[in-house]
Coordinates of N, CA and C in Angstrom, one line a residue:
X1426 N -5.0 -3.6 -31.4 CA -6.3 -3.9 -31.9 C -6.9 -5.0 -30.8
X1427 N -5.9 -5.8 -30.4 CA -6.3 -6.9 -29.5 C -6.8 -6.4 -28.2
X1428 N -6.0 -5.3 -27.6 CA -6.6 -4.7 -26.4 C -7.8 -4.1 -26.4
X1429 N -8.0 -3.4 -27.7 CA -9.5 -2.9 -27.9 C -10.5 -3.9 -27.9
X1430 N -10.2 -5.0 -28.6 CA -11.2 -6.1 -28.5 C -11.5 -6.7 -27.2
X1431 N -10.6 -6.9 -26.3 CA -10.6 -7.2 -25.0 C -11.5 -6.2 -24.2
X1432 N -11.1 -4.9 -24.4 CA -11.9 -4.0 -23.8 C -13.3 -3.9 -24.1
X1433 N -13.7 -4.0 -25.3 CA -14.9 -4.0 -25.9 C -15.7 -5.3 -25.5
X1434 N -15.1 -6.5 -25.3 CA -15.7 -7.6 -24.9 C -16.2 -7.4 -23.4
X1435 N -15.3 -6.7 -22.5 CA -15.6 -6.5 -21.2 C -16.7 -5.7 -21.0
X1436 N -16.7 -4.6 -21.9 CA -17.8 -3.5 -21.8 C -18.9 -3.7 -22.9
X1437 N -19.2 -5.0 -23.2 CA -20.2 -5.2 -24.3 C -21.5 -4.9 -23.8
X1438 N -21.9 -4.8 -22.5 CA -23.3 -4.8 -22.0 C -23.7 -3.4 -22.2
X1439 N -22.8 -2.3 -22.2 CA -23.3 -0.9 -22.2 C -22.7 -0.3 -23.6
X1440 N -21.8 -0.7 -24.1 CA -21.1 -0.1 -25.4 C -22.0 0.0 -26.5
X1441 N -23.0 -0.8 -26.9 CA -23.8 -0.6 -27.9 C -24.9 0.4 -27.6
X1442 N -25.2 0.6 -26.4 CA -26.2 1.6 -26.2 C -25.7 3.0 -26.3
X1443 N -24.4 3.2 -26.3 CA -23.8 4.6 -26.6 C -24.2 4.9 -27.8
X1444 N -24.0 4.1 -28.9 CA -24.2 4.2 -30.3 C -25.7 4.5 -30.6
X1445 N -26.5 3.7 -29.9 CA -28.0 3.9 -30.0 C -28.4 5.2 -29.5
X1446 N -28.0 5.5 -28.4 CA -28.4 6.9 -27.9 C -27.8 7.9 -28.7
X1447 N -26.6 7.9 -29.4 CA -26.1 8.9 -30.2 C -26.9 9.0 -31.2
X1448 N -27.3 7.7 -32.0 CA -28.2 7.9 -33.1 C -29.5 8.3 -33.1
X1449 N -30.1 8.0 -32.0 CA -31.5 8.5 -31.6 C -31.4 10.1 -31.4
X1450 N -30.5 10.5 -30.6 CA -30.4 12.0 -30.3 C -30.0 12.7 -31.6
X1451 N -29.3 12.1 -32.5 CA -28.9 12.7 -33.7 C -30.2 12.9 -34.6
X1452 N -31.1 12.0 -34.4 CA -32.3 11.9 -35.4 C -33.3 12.9 -34.8
X1453 N -33.4 12.9 -33.4 CA -34.5 13.8 -32.8 C -34.1 15.2 -32.8
X1454 N -32.8 15.4 -32.2 CA -32.5 16.8 -32.0 C -31.6 17.7 -33.0
X1455 N -31.6 17.3 -34.2 CA -30.5 18.0 -35.1 C -30.7 19.5 -35.2
X1456 N -32.1 19.9 -35.2 CA -32.3 21.3 -35.3 C -31.9 22.0 -34.0
X1457 N -32.1 21.2 -32.8 CA -31.7 21.9 -31.6 C -30.1 22.0 -31.5
X1458 N -29.4 21.1 -32.0 CA -28.0 21.2 -32.0 C -27.5 22.3 -33.1
X1459 N -28.3 22.6 -34.1 CA -27.9 23.7 -35.0 C -28.2 25.0 -34.2
X1460 N -29.3 25.1 -33.6 CA -29.7 26.3 -33.0 C -28.9 26.6 -31.8
X1461 N -28.3 25.6 -31.1 CA -27.4 25.8 -30.0 C -26.1 26.2 -30.6
X1462 N -25.7 25.8 -31.7 CA -24.4 26.2 -32.2 C -24.6 27.7 -32.7
X1463 N -25.6 28.1 -33.4 CA -25.8 29.4 -33.7 C -25.9 30.4 -32.4
X1464 N -26.5 29.9 -31.4 CA -26.5 30.6 -30.2 C -25.2 30.8 -29.5
X1465 N -24.4 29.8 -29.6 CA -23.0 29.9 -29.1 C -22.2 30.8 -29.9
X1466 N -22.4 30.7 -31.2 CA -21.5 31.7 -32.1 C -21.9 33.1 -31.8
X1467 N -23.2 33.4 -31.6 CA -23.7 34.6 -31.3 C -23.1 35.2 -30.0
X1468 N -23.1 34.4 -29.0 CA -22.5 34.7 -27.7 C -21.1 34.9 -27.8
X1469 N -20.4 34.1 -28.6 CA -18.8 34.4 -28.7 C -18.6 35.6 -29.4
X1470 N -19.4 36.0 -30.5 CA -19.3 37.3 -31.2 C -19.5 38.5 -30.3
X1471 N -20.6 38.3 -29.5 CA -20.8 39.3 -28.5 C -19.8 39.6 -27.5
X1472 N -19.2 38.4 -26.9 CA -18.1 38.5 -26.0 C -16.8 39.2 -26.6
X1473 N -16.6 38.8 -27.8 CA -15.4 39.4 -28.5 C -15.5 40.9 -28.8
X1474 N -16.9 41.2 -28.8 CA -17.2 42.7 -29.2 C -17.1 43.5 -27.9
X1475 N -17.5 42.9 -26.7 CA -17.4 43.7 -25.5 C -16.6 43.0 -24.5
X1476 N -15.3 42.4 -25.0 CA -14.5 41.7 -24.1 C -13.9 42.5 -22.9
X1477 N -13.7 43.7 -23.1 CA -13.3 44.5 -21.9 C -14.4 44.6 -20.9
X1478 N -15.5 44.9 -21.1 CA -16.6 44.9 -20.3 C -16.8 43.6 -19.7
X1479 N -16.7 42.4 -20.4 CA -16.9 41.2 -19.8 C -15.8 40.8 -18.9
X1480 N -14.5 41.3 -19.2 CA -13.4 41.1 -18.3 C -13.7 41.9 -17.0
X1481 N -14.2 43.2 -17.0 CA -14.4 43.8 -15.7 C -15.5 43.2 -14.9
X1482 N -16.6 42.8 -15.5 CA -17.7 42.0 -14.9 C -17.1 40.9 -14.2
X1483 N -16.5 40.0 -14.9 CA -15.8 38.8 -14.3 C -15.0 39.1 -13.2
X1484 N -14.1 40.1 -13.3 CA -13.2 40.6 -12.2 C -13.9 40.9 -11.0
X1485 N -15.1 41.7 -11.1 CA -15.8 42.1 -10.0 C -16.5 41.0 -9.3
X1486 N -17.1 40.2 -10.0 CA -17.7 38.9 -9.6 C -16.7 38.0 -8.7
X1487 N -15.5 37.9 -9.3 CA -14.4 37.2 -8.7 C -14.0 37.9 -7.3
X1488 N -13.9 39.2 -7.2 CA -13.5 39.8 -6.1 C -14.5 39.7 -5.0
X1489 N -15.8 39.7 -5.5 CA -17.0 39.6 -4.5 C -17.0 38.2 -4.0
X1490 N -16.7 37.2 -4.8 CA -16.6 35.9 -4.3 C -15.5 35.5 -3.4
X1491 N -14.4 36.0 -3.7 CA -13.3 36.0 -2.8 C -13.7 36.6 -1.4
X1492 N -14.2 37.8 -1.4 CA -14.5 38.5 -0.1 C -15.4 37.6 0.7
X1493 N -16.5 37.0 0.1 CA -17.5 36.3 0.8 C -17.0 35.0 1.2
X1494 N -16.0 34.3 0.3 CA -15.3 33.2 0.8 C -14.4 33.4 2.0
X1495 N -13.7 34.4 1.9 CA -12.8 34.8 3.0 C -13.7 35.0 4.4
X1496 N -14.8 35.8 4.3 CA -15.6 36.0 5.5 C -16.0 34.7 5.9
X1497 N -16.5 33.7 5.1 CA -17.0 32.5 5.6 C -16.0 31.7 6.2
X1498 N -14.7 31.7 5.7 CA -13.7 31.0 6.4 C -13.3 31.5 7.6
X1499 N -13.3 32.9 7.8 CA -13.0 33.5 9.1 C -14.1 33.1 10.1
X1500 N -15.3 33.1 9.6 CA -16.5 32.8 10.5 C -16.2 31.2 11.1
X1501 N -15.9 30.4 10.1 CA -15.9 29.1 10.5 C -14.6 28.9 11.4
X1502 N -13.5 29.5 11.3 CA -12.3 29.5 12.2 C -12.8 30.0 13.5
X1503 N -13.5 31.0 13.7 CA -14.0 31.5 14.9 C -14.8 30.6 15.7
X1504 N -15.7 30.0 15.0 CA -16.6 29.1 15.6 C -15.9 27.8 16.0
X1505 N -14.8 27.4 15.5 CA -14.0 26.2 15.8 C -13.3 26.6 17.0
X1506 N -12.8 27.9 17.2 CA -12.1 28.2 18.4 C -13.0 28.2 19.6
X1507 N -14.2 28.7 19.3 CA -15.1 28.7 20.4 C -15.6 27.4 20.8
X1508 N -15.7 26.3 19.9 CA -16.0 25.0 20.2 C -14.8 24.4 21.0
X1509 N -13.7 24.7 20.6 CA -12.4 23.9 21.3 C -12.4 24.6 22.7
X1510 N -12.7 25.8 22.9 CA -12.8 26.5 24.2 C -13.7 25.7 25.1
X1511 N -14.9 25.6 24.5 CA -15.9 24.9 25.4 C -15.6 23.5 25.8
X1512 N -14.9 22.8 25.0 CA -14.5 21.4 25.2 C -13.5 21.2 26.3
X1513 N -12.5 22.3 26.2 CA -11.5 22.2 27.5 C -12.0 22.5 28.7
X1514 N -13.0 23.4 28.8 CA -13.5 23.9 30.0 C -14.3 22.9 30.7

């Protein structure tokens, strides 16, 4: 408890504003939070229903990402080799 009090005293300038911001957002946006929760629930339900399709799509996106990343790194490596050749000559 003593450590917490010391910490709270050191951070007393911003700590109350966290509570104020949480209270205001809870009063202003409760419907938005409920709708967001409902949307996330529907999204999870859809993902569970079509998990194989989602897995395939994620795998394809990952493969393309890796391919483009490898190409980018190869291009960067080649340009570095060219730059070092120019510096030596």
